[in-house]
mmCIF file of C-alpha atoms (C1' of nucleotides) in Angstrom:
data_model
loop_
_atom_site.group_PDB
_atom_site.id
_atom_site.type_symbol
_atom_site.label_atom_id
_atom_site.label_comp_id
_atom_site.label_asym_id
_atom_site.label_seq_id
_atom_site.Cartn_x
_atom_site.Cartn_y
_atom_site.Cartn_z
ATOM 1 C CA UNK P 546 -13.154 -30.439 -7.081
ATOM 2 C CA UNK P 547 -15.899 -31.394 -5.466
ATOM 3 C CA UNK P 548 -17.750 -29.677 -2.263
ATOM 4 C CA UNK P 549 -14.578 -27.145 -0.987
ATOM 5 C CA UNK P 550 -12.713 -26.076 -3.419
ATOM 6 C CA UNK P 551 -9.560 -26.080 -2.355
ATOM 7 C CA UNK P 552 -6.765 -27.294 -3.345
ATOM 8 C CA UNK P 553 -4.272 -28.888 -1.586
ATOM 9 C CA UNK P 554 -1.631 -25.443 -1.803
ATOM 10 C CA UNK P 555 -4.808 -23.180 -1.607
ATOM 11 C CA UNK P 556 -5.985 -25.045 1.886
ATOM 12 C CA UNK P 557 -2.679 -25.543 3.061
ATOM 13 C CA UNK P 558 -1.420 -20.765 2.482
ATOM 14 C CA UNK P 559 -5.111 -20.013 4.676
ATOM 15 C CA UNK P 560 -4.005 -22.543 6.649
ATOM 16 C CA UNK P 561 -0.522 -20.675 7.119
ATOM 17 C CA UNK P 562 -2.676 -17.703 7.077
ATOM 18 C CA UNK P 563 -4.900 -19.175 9.826
ATOM 19 C CA UNK P 564 -3.159 -20.282 12.446
ATOM 20 C CA UNK P 565 0.156 -17.552 12.670
ATOM 21 C CA UNK P 566 -0.372 -14.463 14.555
ATOM 22 C CA UNK P 567 2.103 -11.991 12.466
ATOM 23 C CA UNK P 568 -0.721 -10.493 10.503
ATOM 24 C CA UNK P 569 1.843 -11.304 7.280
ATOM 25 C CA UNK P 570 2.645 -10.447 4.136
ATOM 26 C CA UNK P 571 2.286 -12.305 1.335
ATOM 27 C CA UNK P 572 5.892 -12.467 1.127
ATOM 28 C CA UNK P 573 5.733 -13.652 4.668
ATOM 29 C CA UNK P 574 3.475 -17.249 3.819
ATOM 30 C CA UNK P 575 5.201 -17.596 0.295
ATOM 31 C CA UNK P 576 8.689 -18.394 2.351
ATOM 32 C CA UNK P 577 7.176 -19.438 4.861
ATOM 33 C CA UNK P 578 5.357 -22.588 3.133
ATOM 34 C CA UNK P 579 8.477 -22.540 0.450
ATOM 35 C CA UNK P 580 9.704 -24.612 2.888
ATOM 36 C CA UNK P 581 7.636 -27.129 3.273
ATOM 37 C CA UNK P 582 6.627 -26.690 0.247
ATOM 38 C CA UNK P 583 9.529 -25.975 -2.600
ATOM 39 C CA UNK P 584 7.658 -25.868 -5.622
ATOM 40 C CA UNK P 585 5.375 -22.542 -4.324
ATOM 41 C CA UNK P 586 5.295 -20.304 -6.113
ATOM 42 C CA UNK P 587 4.772 -15.973 -5.272
ATOM 43 C CA UNK P 588 2.244 -15.807 -8.018
ATOM 44 C CA UNK P 589 -0.433 -18.299 -6.536
ATOM 45 C CA UNK P 590 0.244 -16.615 -2.951
ATOM 46 C CA UNK P 591 -0.830 -13.255 -3.909
ATOM 47 C CA UNK P 592 -3.202 -14.866 -5.728
ATOM 48 C CA UNK P 593 -5.278 -17.300 -3.361
ATOM 49 C CA UNK P 594 -4.763 -14.337 -1.243
ATOM 50 C CA UNK P 595 -7.341 -12.374 -3.423
ATOM 51 C CA UNK P 596 -9.468 -14.630 -3.514
ATOM 52 C CA UNK P 597 -9.884 -15.583 0.061
ATOM 53 C CA UNK P 598 -10.173 -11.564 0.123
ATOM 54 C CA UNK P 599 -13.468 -12.045 -1.806
ATOM 55 C CA UNK P 600 -14.650 -14.454 0.021
ATOM 56 C CA UNK P 601 -14.090 -13.055 3.569
ATOM 57 C CA UNK P 602 -11.881 -15.324 4.828
ATOM 58 C CA UNK P 603 -9.544 -13.805 5.465
ATOM 59 C CA UNK P 604 -9.258 -9.086 5.760
ATOM 60 C CA UNK P 605 -5.949 -6.369 5.590
ATOM 61 C CA UNK P 606 -5.432 -5.572 8.348
ATOM 62 C CA UNK P 607 -3.152 -2.306 7.433
ATOM 63 C CA UNK P 608 -0.653 -1.259 5.301
ATOM 64 C CA UNK P 609 3.458 -1.873 6.922
ATOM 65 C CA UNK P 610 6.017 -0.063 4.852
ATOM 66 C CA UNK P 611 4.698 -0.795 1.032
ATOM 67 C CA UNK P 612 3.712 -3.871 2.113
ATOM 68 C CA UNK P 613 -0.460 -5.279 2.968
ATOM 69 C CA UNK P 614 -0.801 -6.809 5.749
ATOM 70 C CA UNK P 615 -3.662 -9.281 6.658
ATOM 71 C CA UNK P 616 -5.628 -10.914 9.193
ATOM 72 C CA UNK P 617 -7.172 -14.680 9.132
ATOM 73 C CA UNK P 618 -8.168 -13.550 12.162
ATOM 74 C CA UNK P 619 -11.437 -12.296 10.776
ATOM 75 C CA UNK P 620 -13.589 -11.312 13.768
ATOM 76 C CA UNK P 621 -13.947 -7.262 14.489
ATOM 77 C CA UNK P 622 -10.262 -6.607 16.347
ATOM 78 C CA UNK P 623 -8.286 -3.250 15.463
ATOM 79 C CA UNK P 624 -4.955 -3.549 15.577
ATOM 80 C CA UNK P 625 -1.444 -1.493 16.468
ATOM 81 C CA UNK P 626 0.769 -0.967 14.195
ATOM 82 C CA UNK P 627 5.200 -0.564 15.410
ATOM 83 C CA UNK P 628 6.510 1.977 13.558
ATOM 84 C CA UNK P 629 9.254 0.518 14.503
ATOM 85 C CA UNK P 630 9.961 -2.636 14.147
ATOM 86 C CA UNK P 631 6.279 -3.785 11.891
ATOM 87 C CA UNK P 632 4.773 -5.975 13.478
ATOM 88 C CA UNK P 633 1.455 -5.033 14.523
ATOM 89 C CA UNK P 634 -0.578 -6.655 16.763
ATOM 90 C CA UNK P 635 -4.284 -7.072 17.924
ATOM 91 C CA UNK P 636 -5.142 -4.992 19.802
ATOM 92 C CA UNK P 637 -8.152 -7.724 22.447
ATOM 93 C CA UNK P 638 -9.908 -4.809 24.398
ATOM 94 C CA UNK P 639 -12.824 -4.533 22.341
ATOM 95 C CA UNK P 640 -13.653 -0.707 21.170
ATOM 96 C CA UNK P 641 -14.495 -2.249 18.162
ATOM 97 C CA UNK P 642 -17.917 -2.307 19.321
ATOM 98 C CA UNK P 643 -18.163 1.301 19.853
ATOM 99 C CA UNK P 644 -17.690 1.564 16.509
ATOM 100 C CA UNK P 645 -18.922 -0.470 14.233
ATOM 101 C CA UNK P 646 -22.312 0.841 16.669
ATOM 102 C CA UNK P 647 -22.275 4.139 14.703
ATOM 103 C CA UNK P 648 -23.666 4.127 11.273
ATOM 104 C CA UNK P 649 -21.079 6.548 9.484
ATOM 105 C CA UNK P 650 -23.161 8.580 6.917
ATOM 106 C CA UNK P 651 -26.573 8.730 5.609
ATOM 107 C CA UNK P 652 -27.474 6.753 2.065
ATOM 108 C CA UNK P 653 -23.888 5.169 2.109
ATOM 109 C CA UNK P 654 -23.094 1.383 3.041
ATOM 110 C CA UNK P 655 -20.297 0.294 5.383
ATOM 111 C CA UNK P 656 -19.146 -3.138 3.953
ATOM 112 C CA UNK P 657 -15.876 -3.327 7.224
ATOM 113 C CA UNK P 658 -14.213 -0.738 9.212
ATOM 114 C CA UNK P 659 -10.094 -1.260 10.293
ATOM 115 C CA UNK P 660 -8.955 1.099 13.575
ATOM 116 C CA UNK P 661 -5.837 0.744 13.285
ATOM 117 C CA UNK P 662 -2.823 2.148 15.876
ATOM 118 C CA UNK P 663 0.289 3.561 15.396
ATOM 119 C CA UNK P 664 3.613 3.936 17.803
ATOM 120 C CA UNK P 665 5.829 2.034 19.015
ATOM 121 C CA UNK P 666 5.227 -1.285 20.783
ATOM 122 C CA UNK P 667 6.227 -2.463 23.902
ATOM 123 C CA UNK P 668 9.565 -4.533 22.433
ATOM 124 C CA UNK P 669 10.942 -1.544 20.758
ATOM 125 C CA UNK P 670 9.790 1.323 23.693
ATOM 126 C CA UNK P 671 12.499 -1.108 25.942
ATOM 127 C CA UNK P 672 14.704 -1.248 23.819
ATOM 128 C CA UNK P 673 15.585 1.535 23.572
ATOM 129 C CA UNK P 674 15.470 2.731 27.552
ATOM 130 C CA UNK P 675 18.310 -0.020 27.242
ATOM 131 C CA UNK P 676 20.584 1.096 24.747
ATOM 132 C CA UNK P 677 20.052 5.154 27.038
ATOM 133 C CA UNK P 678 20.617 3.677 29.962
ATOM 134 C CA UNK C 1051 16.075 29.339 2.975
ATOM 135 C CA UNK C 1052 15.831 31.669 6.181
ATOM 136 C CA UNK C 1053 13.179 30.137 8.200
ATOM 137 C CA UNK C 1054 10.466 28.662 6.264
ATOM 138 C CA UNK C 1055 11.849 25.895 5.009
ATOM 139 C CA UNK C 1056 9.250 25.784 1.579
ATOM 140 C CA UNK C 1057 10.629 26.476 -1.427
ATOM 141 C CA UNK C 1058 7.812 27.915 -4.065
ATOM 142 C CA UNK C 1059 7.592 24.345 -5.200
ATOM 143 C CA UNK C 1060 7.348 22.848 -1.532
ATOM 144 C CA UNK C 1061 4.415 25.368 -0.602
ATOM 145 C CA UNK C 1062 2.848 24.623 -3.392
ATOM 146 C CA UNK C 1063 2.786 20.706 -3.365
ATOM 147 C CA UNK C 1064 1.614 21.500 0.647
ATOM 148 C CA UNK C 1065 -1.431 23.983 -0.746
ATOM 149 C CA UNK C 1066 -2.185 21.249 -3.034
ATOM 150 C CA UNK C 1067 -2.610 18.909 -0.434
ATOM 151 C CA UNK C 1068 -4.427 21.072 1.676
ATOM 152 C CA UNK C 1069 -7.050 22.711 -0.288
ATOM 153 C CA UNK C 1070 -7.733 19.863 -1.977
ATOM 154 C CA UNK C 1071 -11.053 17.481 -0.282
ATOM 155 C CA UNK C 1072 -9.752 13.863 -2.691
ATOM 156 C CA UNK C 1073 -7.803 13.184 -0.408
ATOM 157 C CA UNK C 1074 -5.505 12.639 -2.896
ATOM 158 C CA UNK C 1075 -2.825 10.686 -4.061
ATOM 159 C CA UNK C 1076 0.948 11.398 -5.109
ATOM 160 C CA UNK C 1077 0.069 11.632 -8.893
ATOM 161 C CA UNK C 1078 -3.186 13.281 -8.345
ATOM 162 C CA UNK C 1079 -0.726 16.086 -7.045
ATOM 163 C CA UNK C 1080 1.331 15.626 -9.530
ATOM 164 C CA UNK C 1081 -1.500 15.329 -12.265
ATOM 165 C CA UNK C 1082 -2.979 18.766 -10.951
ATOM 166 C CA UNK C 1083 -0.433 20.399 -9.876
ATOM 167 C CA UNK C 1084 1.700 19.799 -13.930
ATOM 168 C CA UNK C 1085 -0.613 22.626 -15.362
ATOM 169 C CA UNK C 1086 0.491 25.195 -13.289
ATOM 170 C CA UNK C 1087 3.882 24.338 -12.933
ATOM 171 C CA UNK C 1088 5.240 22.660 -16.174
ATOM 172 C CA UNK C 1089 7.932 21.494 -14.763
ATOM 173 C CA UNK C 1090 7.119 19.283 -12.035
ATOM 174 C CA UNK C 1091 8.150 15.638 -11.305
ATOM 175 C CA UNK C 1092 7.066 13.073 -9.102
ATOM 176 C CA UNK C 1093 10.526 12.243 -7.501
ATOM 177 C CA UNK C 1094 9.255 15.877 -6.457
ATOM 178 C CA UNK C 1095 6.416 15.537 -5.358
ATOM 179 C CA UNK C 1096 6.825 11.791 -3.736
ATOM 180 C CA UNK C 1097 9.879 13.328 -1.361
ATOM 181 C CA UNK C 1098 8.151 16.926 -0.195
ATOM 182 C CA UNK C 1099 4.726 13.901 0.427
ATOM 183 C CA UNK C 1100 7.461 12.127 3.097
ATOM 184 C CA UNK C 1101 8.715 15.262 4.266
ATOM 185 C CA UNK C 1102 5.123 16.336 5.497
ATOM 186 C CA UNK C 1103 4.589 12.751 7.045
ATOM 187 C CA UNK C 1104 7.213 13.192 8.932
ATOM 188 C CA UNK C 1105 6.579 16.606 9.966
ATOM 189 C CA UNK C 1106 3.233 15.491 10.584
ATOM 190 C CA UNK C 1107 1.803 18.191 8.757
ATOM 191 C CA UNK C 1108 0.304 15.733 6.703
ATOM 192 C CA UNK C 1109 -1.147 11.780 7.436
ATOM 193 C CA UNK C 1110 -1.982 8.841 5.404
ATOM 194 C CA UNK C 1111 -5.252 7.906 5.787
ATOM 195 C CA UNK C 1112 -6.429 4.804 3.531
ATOM 196 C CA UNK C 1113 -3.910 3.004 0.509
ATOM 197 C CA UNK C 1114 -7.099 2.485 -2.522
ATOM 198 C CA UNK C 1115 -6.056 0.050 -5.460
ATOM 199 C CA UNK C 1116 -2.170 0.348 -4.213
ATOM 200 C CA UNK C 1117 -2.046 4.115 -4.395
ATOM 201 C CA UNK C 1118 -1.366 5.319 -0.807
ATOM 202 C CA UNK C 1119 -3.638 8.219 0.245
ATOM 203 C CA UNK C 1120 -3.378 11.756 2.016
ATOM 204 C CA UNK C 1121 -5.188 14.932 3.887
ATOM 205 C CA UNK C 1122 -4.304 17.531 4.568
ATOM 206 C CA UNK C 1123 -6.509 17.433 7.554
ATOM 207 C CA UNK C 1124 -5.010 16.048 10.095
ATOM 208 C CA UNK C 1125 -7.349 16.197 13.098
ATOM 209 C CA UNK C 1126 -8.849 14.152 13.986
ATOM 210 C CA UNK C 1127 -11.756 12.871 11.717
ATOM 211 C CA UNK C 1128 -12.211 8.984 10.301
ATOM 212 C CA UNK C 1129 -12.149 8.199 6.948
ATOM 213 C CA UNK C 1130 -14.641 5.748 4.266
ATOM 214 C CA UNK C 1131 -13.697 4.836 1.226
ATOM 215 C CA UNK C 1132 -15.344 3.496 -1.537
ATOM 216 C CA UNK C 1133 -14.959 0.705 -2.713
ATOM 217 C CA UNK C 1134 -16.769 1.155 -6.386
ATOM 218 C CA UNK C 1135 -15.094 4.244 -6.848
ATOM 219 C CA UNK C 1136 -11.824 4.462 -5.234
ATOM 220 C CA UNK C 1137 -13.108 7.552 -3.016
ATOM 221 C CA UNK C 1138 -12.179 8.250 0.348
ATOM 222 C CA UNK C 1139 -14.589 10.805 2.035
ATOM 223 C CA UNK C 1140 -13.861 12.620 5.197
ATOM 224 C CA UNK C 1141 -16.600 11.314 8.889
ATOM 225 C CA UNK C 1142 -17.872 14.549 10.447
ATOM 226 C CA UNK C 1143 -19.279 12.718 13.095
ATOM 227 C CA UNK C 1144 -16.918 12.716 15.885
ATOM 228 C CA UNK C 1145 -16.787 9.186 16.537
ATOM 229 C CA UNK C 1146 -12.669 9.641 17.797
ATOM 230 C CA UNK C 1147 -12.852 10.705 20.815
ATOM 231 C CA UNK C 1148 -14.024 7.576 21.609
ATOM 232 C CA UNK C 1149 -10.965 5.564 20.111
ATOM 233 C CA UNK C 1150 -8.588 8.355 21.448
ATOM 234 C CA UNK C 1151 -10.028 7.534 24.941
ATOM 235 C CA UNK C 1152 -8.711 4.360 24.587
ATOM 236 C CA UNK C 1153 -5.180 4.025 25.753
ATOM 237 C CA UNK C 1154 -4.914 0.394 23.406
ATOM 238 C CA UNK C 1155 -1.549 -1.734 25.581
ATOM 239 C CA UNK C 1156 0.583 -1.276 28.409
ATOM 240 C CA UNK C 1157 3.606 -0.219 27.035
ATOM 241 C CA UNK C 1158 2.914 0.723 24.028
ATOM 242 C CA UNK C 1159 2.675 4.504 23.252
ATOM 243 C CA UNK C 1160 0.196 5.682 20.550
ATOM 244 C CA UNK C 1161 1.374 8.100 18.360
ATOM 245 C CA UNK C 1162 -1.770 8.028 15.684
ATOM 246 C CA UNK C 1163 -4.654 6.001 14.836
ATOM 247 C CA UNK C 1164 -6.726 5.213 11.569
ATOM 248 C CA UNK C 1165 -10.076 5.064 11.735
ATOM 249 C CA UNK C 1166 -12.000 3.437 8.047
ATOM 250 C CA UNK C 1167 -14.936 2.450 7.190
ATOM 251 C CA UNK C 1168 -14.646 0.568 3.664
ATOM 252 C CA UNK C 1169 -18.350 0.299 1.429
ATOM 253 C CA UNK C 1170 -20.727 1.737 -1.698
ATOM 254 C CA UNK C 1171 -21.157 5.526 -1.266
ATOM 255 C CA UNK C 1172 -23.693 6.913 -1.980
ATOM 256 C CA UNK C 1173 -23.339 8.027 -4.885
ATOM 257 C CA UNK C 1174 -22.067 4.680 -6.855
ATOM 258 C CA UNK C 1175 -25.663 3.643 -4.685
ATOM 259 C CA UNK C 1176 -27.558 5.306 -6.193
ATOM 260 C CA UNK C 1177 -26.096 4.372 -9.556
ATOM 261 C CA UNK C 1178 -26.264 0.745 -8.731
ATOM 262 C CA UNK C 1179 -29.940 1.782 -8.088
ATOM 263 C CA UNK C 1180 -31.055 2.731 -11.747
ATOM 264 C CA UNK C 1181 -29.095 0.021 -13.151
ATOM 265 C CA UNK C 1182 -31.376 -1.840 -11.864
ATOM 266 C CA UNK C 1183 -34.441 0.544 -12.426
ATOM 267 C "C1'" DA Q 1069 30.663 28.754 -1.531
ATOM 268 C "C1'" DT Q 1070 27.577 26.347 0.326
ATOM 269 C "C1'" DT Q 1071 23.544 24.382 1.231
ATOM 270 C "C1'" DG Q 1072 19.249 22.399 -0.328
ATOM 271 C "C1'" DT Q 1073 16.099 21.630 -3.640
ATOM 272 C "C1'" DT Q 1074 14.409 19.563 -7.830
ATOM 273 C "C1'" DG Q 1075 14.734 16.573 -12.362
ATOM 274 C "C1'" DC Q 1076 15.162 12.925 -14.917
ATOM 275 C "C1'" DA Q 1077 15.685 8.505 -15.636
ATOM 276 C "C1'" DA Q 1078 16.878 4.547 -13.537
ATOM 277 C "C1'" DA Q 1079 15.906 1.301 -10.353
ATOM 278 C "C1'" DA Q 1080 13.269 -1.236 -6.713
ATOM 279 C "C1'" DA Q 1081 9.123 -3.607 -4.399
ATOM 280 C "C1'" DT Q 1082 5.562 -5.170 -4.605
ATOM 281 C "C1'" DT Q 1083 1.576 -6.715 -7.016
ATOM 282 C "C1'" DT Q 1084 -0.749 -9.317 -11.608
ATOM 283 C "C1'" DT Q 1085 -0.487 -11.553 -16.064
ATOM 284 C "C1'" DG Q 1086 -0.351 -14.796 -19.677
ATOM 285 C "C1'" DC Q 1087 0.033 -19.141 -21.085
ATOM 286 C "C1'" DA Q 1088 1.850 -23.054 -20.806
ATOM 287 C "C1'" DT Q 1089 1.850 -27.193 -17.484
ATOM 288 C "C1'" DT Q 1090 0.156 -30.245 -14.173
ATOM 289 C "C1'" DA Q 1091 -3.235 -31.840 -11.303
ATOM 290 C "C1'" DT Q 1092 -8.487 -33.017 -9.404
ATOM 291 C "C1'" DC Q 1093 -12.167 -34.634 -11.015
ATOM 292 C "C1'" DG B 955 -10.964 -35.426 -21.413
ATOM 293 C "C1'" DA B 956 -13.172 -30.933 -19.122
ATOM 294 C "C1'" DT B 957 -11.805 -27.580 -15.113
ATOM 295 C "C1'" DA B 958 -9.774 -25.758 -11.712
ATOM 296 C "C1'" DA B 959 -4.827 -24.433 -10.226
ATOM 297 C "C1'" DT B 960 -0.532 -24.024 -10.932
ATOM 298 C "C1'" DG B 961 4.525 -21.903 -12.112
ATOM 299 C "C1'" DC B 962 7.334 -19.662 -13.813
ATOM 300 C "C1'" DA B 963 8.642 -15.172 -16.248
ATOM 301 C "C1'" DA B 964 7.437 -11.472 -18.359
ATOM 302 C "C1'" DA B 965 4.434 -7.189 -17.403
ATOM 303 C "C1'" DA B 966 2.563 -3.126 -14.876
ATOM 304 C "C1'" DT B 967 2.934 0.069 -10.984
ATOM 305 C "C1'" DT B 968 4.006 2.697 -6.877
ATOM 306 C "C1'" DT B 969 7.328 4.632 -5.100
ATOM 307 C "C1'" DT B 970 12.405 5.557 -3.884
ATOM 308 C "C1'" DT B 971 17.220 7.130 -4.916
ATOM 309 C "C1'" DG B 972 21.505 9.133 -6.867
ATOM 310 C "C1'" DC B 973 23.349 12.469 -9.477
ATOM 311 C "C1'" DA B 974 23.119 16.134 -12.553
ATOM 312 C "C1'" DA B 975 21.452 21.146 -12.398
ATOM 313 C "C1'" DC B 976 19.930 24.447 -10.455
ATOM 314 C "C1'" DA B 977 17.966 28.344 -6.366
ATOM 315 C "C1'" DA B 978 18.765 30.854 -2.877
ATOM 316 C "C1'" DT B 979 21.687 32.802 0.976
#
DNA sequence: ATTGTTGCAAAAATTTTGCATTATC
DNA sequence: GATAATGCAAAATTTTTGCAACAAT
């Protein structure tokens, strides 16, 4: 496998994750890629996502309705999870500098941190207003 | 069920959660209570935890090794998850005031927020040192 | 009686795994 | 040919649910 230890499918899985802005689940990656790559199996997607997580190429950002959602953007940023539609949004605002400064507890070594807001997103709030009107 | 809508078992489940400091999973609550209440079923524990979450009596703080972990302390505080032993710790430090001030995005209504650190806890770090010595 | 709660077991749903096959070097 | 990656299906897990039985008023 020469230098880069990436098979064709592995690379496509990573590309799909990195180029998506949906903070996808394994199933989403599978369904999306399946169109291009008909002989793809869900197990492979799971195996590769686990690999990417170990390698730090991908981060688990939330568990929405029982599905783990991942982010190919590993730069420090927070997320907003809509309880209504289940979408996960990036929060561009940089609250993260504040929290990464803070060392949580003596003797505990922090590797990563996740800051997630839960609530109702822009679109779902708007929809609710339309219904009420 | 008169005023308080709490059955005996429901109350015991809530008490077990509130008095624990383990940030328990449903299974843990079940196993722990099972000793006192032999005729308890796991489904009941799940149903009640879901109820408590809706009522805001309990909060989901992390998903560790596929299990959702909850906290009966709903006051704003952060958590530390040890990737080694799976324990979930409270972080007493009040970083939360900082982040709850910040309104994430226009048109998004925030109901709750979760700040979780991942890494290796005090005890697991110490154990590693012993092994090396 | 009626309403709510539970036990039990089956069912869903997500994720992992074993093994034979295929791909890559 | 050796090593690694994959497909497929089964298995393991966690969580939910249907329904009959039970509890409480």
